[in-house]
Amino acid sequence: MTDEKNRRGEGRRISERNADHVRAAIRDELAKDESIDAAHAPDAGTPVDAAPVIELQNVFLAFDTPILEDVSFVANKGETICIVGESGTGKSTTLKLILRLLIPEKGRVCIAGKDITPLSFVEALGVRQKMGMVFQGAALFDSMSVFENVAYPLREHTDLDEGEIEQRVREKLQFVDLDPDRVMEQLPSELSGGMRKRVGIARGMANNPEIMLYDEPTSGLDPLTTGTITRLIMKLQHELNVTSMVVSHDIRSVFRMATRVAVLHDRRIEFFGTPEEMAASDDTYLRDFLGGN
């Protein structure tokens, strides 16, 4: 019995050391990023627009069993909210609620102050035009060129002529640091994983959305490419004031890009606050979560 207690105690001490190590590394990264991010930050005299763009109010959703219970948080204009948590905690489900692909059994999902839960299918399509979605695997059409992939939402949802569509596609590819003349005629299979993700971001922002939603945007990427995608998400916030929701398991990227972090645990929001507040927290679950990453 004593040996078992000793083993548990030692395991706990290792977990705490791991958490302390991760939090220290995150603080170092945040400090290093301050000088980089300062160049893109709004002027100190510019008032922050605190208007809620996305708001979940006491949301409850269940299939066979409850998935989300009493989930509430707000994303203001220009914020990047990152949703983290263990697998199966409802992170991607939260994005589907914002897209109005799912409807909660209780609670409200508001976009720009309007509750979207009672909307008809056609009305919901109108709300989605304000959003761009970047899927986990980029979800590009394999048989279409890069140009056709990025042009697809423009052809489906706008009245732009072909010249205007090409101009918009070129603009978005350049924004994600891709050379339009080089990549527009290539197929997705001819691109690297990081390039496919960037094309996915270009397609997501083709309609100039007010909201960008990302489901594991850095999944399966090497550290350098992960940094590139993270910087692109930050660029959208800093230069275009887009409100973003990012589901991710990559805690280092999360701490770099997030305005605030929402931690889902046991069907509820365990924590909602800034990366600095999360790193400094003494909450047992947060310490264990950081120590495991």
PDB file of C-alpha atoms in Angstrom:
ATOM      1  CA  MET A   1       0.000   0.000   0.000  1.00  0.00           C
ATOM      2  CA  THR A   2       2.835   2.367   0.897  1.00  0.00           C
ATOM      3  CA  ASP A   3       4.600   1.556  -2.394  1.00  0.00           C
ATOM      4  CA  GLU A   4       1.411   2.334  -4.323  1.00  0.00           C
ATOM      5  CA  LYS A   5       1.068   5.707  -2.545  1.00  0.00           C
ATOM      6  CA  ASN A   6       4.693   6.473  -3.292  1.00  0.00           C
ATOM      7  CA  ARG A   7       4.189   5.660  -6.969  1.00  0.00           C
ATOM      8  CA  ARG A   8       1.111   7.895  -7.157  1.00  0.00           C
ATOM      9  CA  GLY A   9       2.967  10.670  -5.376  1.00  0.00           C
ATOM     10  CA  GLU A  10       5.916  10.390  -7.737  1.00  0.00           C
ATOM     11  CA  GLY A  11       3.575  10.365 -10.741  1.00  0.00           C
ATOM     12  CA  ARG A  12       1.906  13.515  -9.437  1.00  0.00           C
ATOM     13  CA  ARG A  13       5.277  15.253  -8.957  1.00  0.00           C
ATOM     14  CA  ILE A  14       6.317  14.325 -12.516  1.00  0.00           C
ATOM     15  CA  SER A  15       3.025  15.682 -13.872  1.00  0.00           C
ATOM     16  CA  GLU A  16       3.502  18.951 -11.960  1.00  0.00           C
ATOM     17  CA  ARG A  17       7.085  19.290 -13.217  1.00  0.00           C
ATOM     18  CA  ASN A  18       5.869  18.683 -16.774  1.00  0.00           C
ATOM     19  CA  ALA A  19       3.163  21.309 -16.377  1.00  0.00           C
ATOM     20  CA  ASP A  20       5.634  23.808 -14.927  1.00  0.00           C
ATOM     21  CA  HIS A  21       8.036  23.118 -17.812  1.00  0.00           C
ATOM     22  CA  VAL A  22       5.322  23.632 -20.433  1.00  0.00           C
ATOM     23  CA  ARG A  23       4.046  26.796 -18.785  1.00  0.00           C
ATOM     24  CA  ALA A  24       7.565  28.201 -18.574  1.00  0.00           C
ATOM     25  CA  ALA A  25       8.141  27.414 -22.266  1.00  0.00           C
ATOM     26  CA  ILE A  26       4.835  29.053 -23.180  1.00  0.00           C
ATOM     27  CA  ARG A  27       5.719  32.196 -21.199  1.00  0.00           C
ATOM     28  CA  ASP A  28       9.049  32.357 -23.028  1.00  0.00           C
ATOM     29  CA  GLU A  29       7.293  32.021 -26.398  1.00  0.00           C
ATOM     30  CA  LEU A  30       4.735  34.678 -25.506  1.00  0.00           C
ATOM     31  CA  ALA A  31       7.520  37.043 -24.466  1.00  0.00           C
ATOM     32  CA  LYS A  32       9.434  36.431 -27.714  1.00  0.00           C
ATOM     33  CA  ASP A  33       6.300  36.963 -29.790  1.00  0.00           C
ATOM     34  CA  GLU A  34       5.480  40.320 -28.184  1.00  0.00           C
ATOM     35  CA  SER A  35       8.008  42.213 -30.293  1.00  0.00           C
ATOM     36  CA  ILE A  36       6.797  40.489 -33.480  1.00  0.00           C
ATOM     37  CA  ASP A  37       3.117  41.025 -32.763  1.00  0.00           C
ATOM     38  CA  ALA A  38       3.590  44.651 -31.675  1.00  0.00           C
ATOM     39  CA  ALA A  39       4.324  45.635 -35.266  1.00  0.00           C
ATOM     40  CA  HIS A  40       0.855  44.400 -36.301  1.00  0.00           C
ATOM     41  CA  ALA A  41      -1.113  45.496 -33.245  1.00  0.00           C
ATOM     42  CA  PRO A  42      -3.663  48.356 -33.438  1.00  0.00           C
ATOM     43  CA  ASP A  43      -2.510  51.823 -32.378  1.00  0.00           C
ATOM     44  CA  ALA A  44      -2.672  52.345 -28.644  1.00  0.00           C
ATOM     45  CA  GLY A  45      -5.148  55.190 -29.150  1.00  0.00           C
ATOM     46  CA  THR A  46      -7.530  53.094 -31.233  1.00  0.00           C
ATOM     47  CA  PRO A  47     -10.554  51.973 -29.190  1.00  0.00           C
ATOM     48  CA  VAL A  48     -11.114  48.215 -29.119  1.00  0.00           C
ATOM     49  CA  ASP A  49     -14.414  47.187 -30.700  1.00  0.00           C
ATOM     50  CA  ALA A  50     -15.952  45.001 -28.010  1.00  0.00           C
ATOM     51  CA  ALA A  51     -19.128  44.229 -29.966  1.00  0.00           C
ATOM     52  CA  PRO A  52     -19.985  40.518 -29.611  1.00  0.00           C
ATOM     53  CA  VAL A  53     -19.780  38.746 -32.960  1.00  0.00           C
ATOM     54  CA  ILE A  54     -20.256  35.164 -31.721  1.00  0.00           C
ATOM     55  CA  GLU A  55     -22.051  34.335 -28.490  1.00  0.00           C
ATOM     56  CA  LEU A  56     -23.102  30.997 -27.013  1.00  0.00           C
ATOM     57  CA  GLN A  57     -25.564  31.297 -24.133  1.00  0.00           C
ATOM     58  CA  ASN A  58     -26.167  28.289 -21.864  1.00  0.00           C
ATOM     59  CA  VAL A  59     -26.022  25.847 -24.774  1.00  0.00           C
ATOM     60  CA  PHE A  60     -27.084  22.242 -24.195  1.00  0.00           C
ATOM     61  CA  LEU A  61     -26.704  19.606 -26.916  1.00  0.00           C
ATOM     62  CA  ALA A  62     -27.144  15.846 -26.735  1.00  0.00           C
ATOM     63  CA  PHE A  63     -27.259  12.946 -29.149  1.00  0.00           C
ATOM     64  CA  ASP A  64     -27.583   9.628 -27.311  1.00  0.00           C
ATOM     65  CA  THR A  65     -25.794  11.257 -24.383  1.00  0.00           C
ATOM     66  CA  PRO A  66     -25.092  14.916 -23.507  1.00  0.00           C
ATOM     67  CA  ILE A  67     -22.291  16.475 -25.578  1.00  0.00           C
ATOM     68  CA  LEU A  68     -22.355  20.058 -24.282  1.00  0.00           C
ATOM     69  CA  GLU A  69     -23.969  21.334 -21.096  1.00  0.00           C
ATOM     70  CA  ASP A  70     -24.494  24.969 -20.142  1.00  0.00           C
ATOM     71  CA  VAL A  71     -21.733  26.199 -22.488  1.00  0.00           C
ATOM     72  CA  SER A  72     -21.371  29.978 -22.687  1.00  0.00           C
ATOM     73  CA  PHE A  73     -18.705  32.276 -24.134  1.00  0.00           C
ATOM     74  CA  VAL A  74     -18.349  35.399 -26.262  1.00  0.00           C
ATOM     75  CA  ALA A  75     -16.050  36.270 -29.166  1.00  0.00           C
ATOM     76  CA  ASN A  76     -15.789  39.994 -29.813  1.00  0.00           C
ATOM     77  CA  LYS A  77     -14.937  41.615 -33.135  1.00  0.00           C
ATOM     78  CA  GLY A  78     -11.352  40.976 -34.162  1.00  0.00           C
ATOM     79  CA  GLU A  79     -10.713  38.327 -31.496  1.00  0.00           C
ATOM     80  CA  THR A  80      -9.175  34.909 -32.066  1.00  0.00           C
ATOM     81  CA  ILE A  81     -10.791  32.419 -29.687  1.00  0.00           C
ATOM     82  CA  CYS A  82      -9.096  29.029 -29.496  1.00  0.00           C
ATOM     83  CA  ILE A  83     -11.063  26.005 -28.282  1.00  0.00           C
ATOM     84  CA  VAL A  84      -8.963  23.268 -26.726  1.00  0.00           C
ATOM     85  CA  GLY A  85      -9.626  20.117 -24.764  1.00  0.00           C
ATOM     86  CA  GLU A  86      -9.316  16.356 -24.821  1.00  0.00           C
ATOM     87  CA  SER A  87     -10.571  14.384 -27.814  1.00  0.00           C
ATOM     88  CA  GLY A  88     -14.337  13.932 -27.858  1.00  0.00           C
ATOM     89  CA  THR A  89     -15.150  16.960 -25.692  1.00  0.00           C
ATOM     90  CA  GLY A  90     -17.270  18.737 -28.319  1.00  0.00           C
ATOM     91  CA  LYS A  91     -14.775  21.157 -29.862  1.00  0.00           C
ATOM     92  CA  SER A  92     -15.696  20.538 -33.509  1.00  0.00           C
ATOM     93  CA  THR A  93     -19.352  20.258 -32.483  1.00  0.00           C
ATOM     94  CA  THR A  94     -19.120  23.836 -31.219  1.00  0.00           C
ATOM     95  CA  LEU A  95     -18.058  25.001 -34.699  1.00  0.00           C
ATOM     96  CA  LYS A  96     -21.054  23.159 -36.206  1.00  0.00           C
ATOM     97  CA  LEU A  97     -23.356  25.027 -33.830  1.00  0.00           C
ATOM     98  CA  ILE A  98     -21.861  28.353 -34.930  1.00  0.00           C
ATOM     99  CA  LEU A  99     -22.319  27.330 -38.573  1.00  0.00           C
ATOM    100  CA  ARG A 100     -25.882  26.343 -37.684  1.00  0.00           C
ATOM    101  CA  LEU A 101     -25.294  22.819 -38.994  1.00  0.00           C
ATOM    102  CA  LEU A 102     -26.495  21.703 -35.560  1.00  0.00           C
ATOM    103  CA  ILE A 103     -29.217  23.253 -33.372  1.00  0.00           C
ATOM    104  CA  PRO A 104     -28.939  23.135 -29.569  1.00  0.00           C
ATOM    105  CA  GLU A 105     -31.741  21.626 -27.541  1.00  0.00           C
ATOM    106  CA  LYS A 106     -31.436  24.493 -25.070  1.00  0.00           C
ATOM    107  CA  GLY A 107     -29.713  27.849 -25.118  1.00  0.00           C
ATOM    108  CA  ARG A 108     -28.914  30.358 -27.845  1.00  0.00           C
ATOM    109  CA  VAL A 109     -26.245  30.758 -30.509  1.00  0.00           C
ATOM    110  CA  CYS A 110     -26.011  34.389 -31.579  1.00  0.00           C
ATOM    111  CA  ILE A 111     -24.151  35.840 -34.568  1.00  0.00           C
ATOM    112  CA  ALA A 112     -23.796  39.642 -34.535  1.00  0.00           C
ATOM    113  CA  GLY A 113     -26.424  39.796 -31.788  1.00  0.00           C
ATOM    114  CA  LYS A 114     -29.026  37.676 -33.623  1.00  0.00           C
ATOM    115  CA  ASP A 115     -30.116  34.258 -32.354  1.00  0.00           C
ATOM    116  CA  ILE A 116     -29.633  31.866 -35.292  1.00  0.00           C
ATOM    117  CA  THR A 117     -31.228  28.789 -33.692  1.00  0.00           C
ATOM    118  CA  PRO A 118     -34.806  29.447 -34.959  1.00  0.00           C
ATOM    119  CA  LEU A 119     -33.744  30.379 -38.509  1.00  0.00           C
ATOM    120  CA  SER A 120     -35.027  28.528 -41.537  1.00  0.00           C
ATOM    121  CA  PHE A 121     -32.631  26.653 -43.822  1.00  0.00           C
ATOM    122  CA  VAL A 122     -32.561  29.539 -46.322  1.00  0.00           C
ATOM    123  CA  GLU A 123     -32.035  32.126 -43.578  1.00  0.00           C
ATOM    124  CA  ALA A 124     -29.193  30.036 -42.141  1.00  0.00           C
ATOM    125  CA  LEU A 125     -27.501  30.000 -45.560  1.00  0.00           C
ATOM    126  CA  GLY A 126     -27.511  33.789 -45.453  1.00  0.00           C
ATOM    127  CA  VAL A 127     -25.767  33.801 -42.066  1.00  0.00           C
ATOM    128  CA  ARG A 128     -23.128  31.357 -43.337  1.00  0.00           C
ATOM    129  CA  GLN A 129     -22.179  33.823 -46.069  1.00  0.00           C
ATOM    130  CA  LYS A 130     -20.545  35.863 -43.297  1.00  0.00           C
ATOM    131  CA  MET A 131     -18.315  32.902 -42.400  1.00  0.00           C
ATOM    132  CA  GLY A 132     -15.327  31.131 -43.891  1.00  0.00           C
ATOM    133  CA  MET A 133     -14.531  27.557 -42.873  1.00  0.00           C
ATOM    134  CA  VAL A 134     -11.133  25.837 -42.977  1.00  0.00           C
ATOM    135  CA  PHE A 135     -11.492  22.081 -42.507  1.00  0.00           C
ATOM    136  CA  GLN A 136      -9.016  19.757 -40.819  1.00  0.00           C
ATOM    137  CA  GLY A 137      -7.678  18.262 -44.058  1.00  0.00           C
ATOM    138  CA  ALA A 138      -8.225  21.461 -46.091  1.00  0.00           C
ATOM    139  CA  ALA A 139     -11.061  19.518 -47.868  1.00  0.00           C
ATOM    140  CA  LEU A 140     -10.115  20.754 -51.319  1.00  0.00           C
ATOM    141  CA  PHE A 141     -11.804  19.305 -54.395  1.00  0.00           C
ATOM    142  CA  ASP A 142      -9.194  16.874 -55.749  1.00  0.00           C
ATOM    143  CA  SER A 143     -10.359  17.136 -59.365  1.00  0.00           C
ATOM    144  CA  MET A 144     -10.311  20.939 -59.389  1.00  0.00           C
ATOM    145  CA  SER A 145      -7.305  23.210 -59.817  1.00  0.00           C
ATOM    146  CA  VAL A 146      -6.253  25.596 -57.061  1.00  0.00           C
ATOM    147  CA  PHE A 147      -7.928  28.408 -59.006  1.00  0.00           C
ATOM    148  CA  GLU A 148     -11.222  26.507 -59.277  1.00  0.00           C
ATOM    149  CA  ASN A 149     -11.109  25.591 -55.573  1.00  0.00           C
ATOM    150  CA  VAL A 150     -10.705  29.189 -54.422  1.00  0.00           C
ATOM    151  CA  ALA A 151     -13.162  30.467 -57.055  1.00  0.00           C
ATOM    152  CA  TYR A 152     -15.837  27.923 -56.055  1.00  0.00           C
ATOM    153  CA  PRO A 153     -17.546  29.967 -53.271  1.00  0.00           C
ATOM    154  CA  LEU A 154     -17.390  33.083 -55.447  1.00  0.00           C
ATOM    155  CA  ARG A 155     -19.235  31.317 -58.276  1.00  0.00           C
ATOM    156  CA  GLU A 156     -21.754  29.819 -55.856  1.00  0.00           C
ATOM    157  CA  HIS A 157     -22.549  32.887 -53.788  1.00  0.00           C
ATOM    158  CA  THR A 158     -21.652  36.060 -55.721  1.00  0.00           C
ATOM    159  CA  ASP A 159     -22.437  37.762 -59.005  1.00  0.00           C
ATOM    160  CA  LEU A 160     -18.805  38.556 -59.815  1.00  0.00           C
ATOM    161  CA  ASP A 161     -17.786  38.174 -63.440  1.00  0.00           C
ATOM    162  CA  GLU A 162     -14.855  35.983 -64.465  1.00  0.00           C
ATOM    163  CA  GLY A 163     -12.387  38.865 -64.478  1.00  0.00           C
ATOM    164  CA  GLU A 164     -13.410  39.896 -60.966  1.00  0.00           C
ATOM    165  CA  ILE A 165     -13.258  36.284 -59.776  1.00  0.00           C
ATOM    166  CA  GLU A 166      -9.710  35.864 -61.079  1.00  0.00           C
ATOM    167  CA  GLN A 167      -8.657  39.121 -59.431  1.00  0.00           C
ATOM    168  CA  ARG A 168     -10.163  37.994 -56.092  1.00  0.00           C
ATOM    169  CA  VAL A 169      -8.521  34.551 -56.318  1.00  0.00           C
ATOM    170  CA  ARG A 170      -5.124  36.119 -57.010  1.00  0.00           C
ATOM    171  CA  GLU A 171      -5.584  38.527 -54.110  1.00  0.00           C
ATOM    172  CA  LYS A 172      -6.403  35.738 -51.635  1.00  0.00           C
ATOM    173  CA  LEU A 173      -3.563  33.480 -52.798  1.00  0.00           C
ATOM    174  CA  GLN A 174      -1.116  36.346 -52.406  1.00  0.00           C
ATOM    175  CA  PHE A 175      -2.481  37.023 -48.911  1.00  0.00           C
ATOM    176  CA  VAL A 176      -1.582  33.468 -47.868  1.00  0.00           C
ATOM    177  CA  ASP A 177       1.893  33.856 -49.404  1.00  0.00           C
ATOM    178  CA  LEU A 178       1.332  31.731 -52.512  1.00  0.00           C
ATOM    179  CA  ASP A 179       2.368  32.812 -56.021  1.00  0.00           C
ATOM    180  CA  PRO A 180      -0.846  32.777 -58.114  1.00  0.00           C
ATOM    181  CA  ASP A 181       1.006  32.304 -61.411  1.00  0.00           C
ATOM    182  CA  ARG A 182       2.735  29.251 -60.011  1.00  0.00           C
ATOM    183  CA  VAL A 183      -0.086  27.472 -58.180  1.00  0.00           C
ATOM    184  CA  MET A 184      -3.419  28.421 -59.773  1.00  0.00           C
ATOM    185  CA  GLU A 185      -3.364  25.659 -62.378  1.00  0.00           C
ATOM    186  CA  GLN A 186      -1.976  22.983 -60.056  1.00  0.00           C
ATOM    187  CA  LEU A 187      -4.110  20.237 -58.541  1.00  0.00           C
ATOM    188  CA  PRO A 188      -4.214  19.764 -54.748  1.00  0.00           C
ATOM    189  CA  SER A 189      -2.279  16.475 -55.133  1.00  0.00           C
ATOM    190  CA  GLU A 190       0.658  18.466 -56.520  1.00  0.00           C
ATOM    191  CA  LEU A 191       0.919  20.623 -53.403  1.00  0.00           C
ATOM    192  CA  SER A 192       2.583  20.032 -50.045  1.00  0.00           C
ATOM    193  CA  GLY A 193       0.419  19.680 -46.936  1.00  0.00           C
ATOM    194  CA  GLY A 194       1.194  23.231 -45.839  1.00  0.00           C
ATOM    195  CA  MET A 195       0.359  24.639 -49.262  1.00  0.00           C
ATOM    196  CA  ARG A 196      -2.976  22.782 -49.270  1.00  0.00           C
ATOM    197  CA  LYS A 197      -3.800  24.309 -45.887  1.00  0.00           C
ATOM    198  CA  ARG A 198      -2.973  27.779 -47.227  1.00  0.00           C
ATOM    199  CA  VAL A 199      -5.197  27.202 -50.266  1.00  0.00           C
ATOM    200  CA  GLY A 200      -7.931  26.113 -47.838  1.00  0.00           C
ATOM    201  CA  ILE A 201      -7.533  29.409 -45.952  1.00  0.00           C
ATOM    202  CA  ALA A 202      -7.606  31.354 -49.246  1.00  0.00           C
ATOM    203  CA  ARG A 203     -10.858  29.603 -50.194  1.00  0.00           C
ATOM    204  CA  GLY A 204     -12.324  30.228 -46.742  1.00  0.00           C
ATOM    205  CA  MET A 205     -11.654  33.965 -46.999  1.00  0.00           C
ATOM    206  CA  ALA A 206     -12.666  34.306 -50.669  1.00  0.00           C
ATOM    207  CA  ASN A 207     -16.009  35.918 -49.792  1.00  0.00           C
ATOM    208  CA  ASN A 208     -14.347  38.413 -47.401  1.00  0.00           C
ATOM    209  CA  PRO A 209     -16.096  36.864 -44.367  1.00  0.00           C
ATOM    210  CA  GLU A 210     -16.438  38.590 -41.021  1.00  0.00           C
ATOM    211  CA  ILE A 211     -15.864  35.267 -39.229  1.00  0.00           C
ATOM    212  CA  MET A 212     -13.292  32.525 -39.880  1.00  0.00           C
ATOM    213  CA  LEU A 213     -13.676  29.049 -38.376  1.00  0.00           C
ATOM    214  CA  TYR A 214     -10.758  26.594 -38.298  1.00  0.00           C
ATOM    215  CA  ASP A 215     -10.900  22.899 -37.390  1.00  0.00           C
ATOM    216  CA  GLU A 216      -7.379  21.691 -36.496  1.00  0.00           C
ATOM    217  CA  PRO A 217      -5.619  23.970 -39.022  1.00  0.00           C
ATOM    218  CA  THR A 218      -2.115  22.767 -38.050  1.00  0.00           C
ATOM    219  CA  SER A 219      -2.894  19.052 -37.718  1.00  0.00           C
ATOM    220  CA  GLY A 220      -0.260  16.822 -39.336  1.00  0.00           C
ATOM    221  CA  LEU A 221       2.107  19.661 -40.207  1.00  0.00           C
ATOM    222  CA  ASP A 222       5.797  19.986 -39.349  1.00  0.00           C
ATOM    223  CA  PRO A 223       6.821  22.726 -36.850  1.00  0.00           C
ATOM    224  CA  LEU A 224       7.938  25.222 -39.515  1.00  0.00           C
ATOM    225  CA  THR A 225       4.725  24.881 -41.524  1.00  0.00           C
ATOM    226  CA  THR A 226       2.708  25.023 -38.314  1.00  0.00           C
ATOM    227  CA  GLY A 227       4.352  28.374 -37.602  1.00  0.00           C
ATOM    228  CA  THR A 228       3.420  29.594 -41.095  1.00  0.00           C
ATOM    229  CA  ILE A 229      -0.264  28.696 -40.647  1.00  0.00           C
ATOM    230  CA  THR A 230      -0.307  30.230 -37.163  1.00  0.00           C
ATOM    231  CA  ARG A 231       1.112  33.488 -38.513  1.00  0.00           C
ATOM    232  CA  LEU A 232      -1.517  33.540 -41.285  1.00  0.00           C
ATOM    233  CA  ILE A 233      -4.334  33.273 -38.737  1.00  0.00           C
ATOM    234  CA  MET A 234      -2.728  36.100 -36.771  1.00  0.00           C
ATOM    235  CA  LYS A 235      -2.359  38.119 -39.996  1.00  0.00           C
ATOM    236  CA  LEU A 236      -6.110  37.831 -40.645  1.00  0.00           C
ATOM    237  CA  GLN A 237      -6.795  39.220 -37.185  1.00  0.00           C
ATOM    238  CA  HIS A 238      -4.239  42.020 -37.296  1.00  0.00           C
ATOM    239  CA  GLU A 239      -4.734  43.222 -40.871  1.00  0.00           C
ATOM    240  CA  LEU A 240      -8.396  42.450 -41.593  1.00  0.00           C
ATOM    241  CA  ASN A 241      -9.891  42.473 -38.054  1.00  0.00           C
ATOM    242  CA  VAL A 242     -11.550  39.110 -38.712  1.00  0.00           C
ATOM    243  CA  THR A 243     -13.124  37.288 -35.778  1.00  0.00           C
ATOM    244  CA  SER A 244     -11.749  33.739 -35.644  1.00  0.00           C
ATOM    245  CA  MET A 245     -12.634  30.524 -33.832  1.00  0.00           C
ATOM    246  CA  VAL A 246      -9.865  27.915 -33.874  1.00  0.00           C
ATOM    247  CA  VAL A 247     -10.188  24.309 -32.694  1.00  0.00           C
ATOM    248  CA  SER A 248      -6.714  22.924 -32.034  1.00  0.00           C
ATOM    249  CA  HIS A 249      -4.670  20.397 -30.075  1.00  0.00           C
ATOM    250  CA  ASP A 250      -1.467  22.384 -30.679  1.00  0.00           C
ATOM    251  CA  ILE A 251      -1.167  24.258 -27.398  1.00  0.00           C
ATOM    252  CA  ARG A 252       1.962  26.181 -28.460  1.00  0.00           C
ATOM    253  CA  SER A 253       0.187  27.610 -31.525  1.00  0.00           C
ATOM    254  CA  VAL A 254      -2.910  28.288 -29.443  1.00  0.00           C
ATOM    255  CA  PHE A 255      -0.963  30.327 -26.921  1.00  0.00           C
ATOM    256  CA  ARG A 256       0.639  32.320 -29.694  1.00  0.00           C
ATOM    257  CA  MET A 257      -2.492  33.193 -31.706  1.00  0.00           C
ATOM    258  CA  ALA A 258      -5.305  33.259 -29.145  1.00  0.00           C
ATOM    259  CA  THR A 259      -6.869  36.378 -27.724  1.00  0.00           C
ATOM    260  CA  ARG A 260      -8.635  34.074 -25.285  1.00  0.00           C
ATOM    261  CA  VAL A 261      -8.732  30.317 -24.778  1.00  0.00           C
ATOM    262  CA  ALA A 262     -11.798  28.169 -24.058  1.00  0.00           C
ATOM    263  CA  VAL A 263     -11.003  24.820 -22.423  1.00  0.00           C
ATOM    264  CA  LEU A 264     -13.748  22.202 -22.826  1.00  0.00           C
ATOM    265  CA  HIS A 265     -13.836  19.473 -20.188  1.00  0.00           C
ATOM    266  CA  ASP A 266     -16.612  17.158 -19.066  1.00  0.00           C
ATOM    267  CA  ARG A 267     -19.105  18.820 -21.463  1.00  0.00           C
ATOM    268  CA  ARG A 268     -18.541  22.289 -19.977  1.00  0.00           C
ATOM    269  CA  ILE A 269     -16.209  25.270 -20.244  1.00  0.00           C
ATOM    270  CA  GLU A 270     -13.551  24.555 -17.629  1.00  0.00           C
ATOM    271  CA  PHE A 271     -11.671  27.796 -18.316  1.00  0.00           C
ATOM    272  CA  PHE A 272     -12.132  30.896 -20.476  1.00  0.00           C
ATOM    273  CA  GLY A 273      -9.444  33.551 -20.417  1.00  0.00           C
ATOM    274  CA  THR A 274      -6.208  34.839 -21.895  1.00  0.00           C
ATOM    275  CA  PRO A 275      -3.210  32.581 -22.608  1.00  0.00           C
ATOM    276  CA  GLU A 276      -1.317  34.356 -19.836  1.00  0.00           C
ATOM    277  CA  GLU A 277      -4.108  33.644 -17.349  1.00  0.00           C
ATOM    278  CA  MET A 278      -4.207  30.009 -18.391  1.00  0.00           C
ATOM    279  CA  ALA A 279      -0.427  29.626 -18.074  1.00  0.00           C
ATOM    280  CA  ALA A 280      -0.490  31.196 -14.602  1.00  0.00           C
ATOM    281  CA  SER A 281      -3.483  29.194 -13.330  1.00  0.00           C
ATOM    282  CA  ASP A 282      -3.074  26.816 -10.412  1.00  0.00           C
ATOM    283  CA  ASP A 283      -6.231  24.894 -11.363  1.00  0.00           C
ATOM    284  CA  THR A 284      -5.452  21.174 -11.061  1.00  0.00           C
ATOM    285  CA  TYR A 285      -7.080  20.178 -14.348  1.00  0.00           C
ATOM    286  CA  LEU A 286      -5.387  22.976 -16.292  1.00  0.00           C
ATOM    287  CA  ARG A 287      -2.012  22.034 -14.825  1.00  0.00           C
ATOM    288  CA  ASP A 288      -2.537  18.399 -15.811  1.00  0.00           C
ATOM    289  CA  PHE A 289      -3.772  19.410 -19.277  1.00  0.00           C
ATOM    290  CA  LEU A 290      -0.737  21.586 -19.937  1.00  0.00           C
ATOM    291  CA  GLY A 291       1.577  18.964 -18.505  1.00  0.00           C
ATOM    292  CA  GLY A 292       0.250  16.403 -20.955  1.00  0.00           C
ATOM    293  CA  ASN A 293       0.877  18.603 -23.992  1.00  0.00           C
TER     294      ASN A 293
END
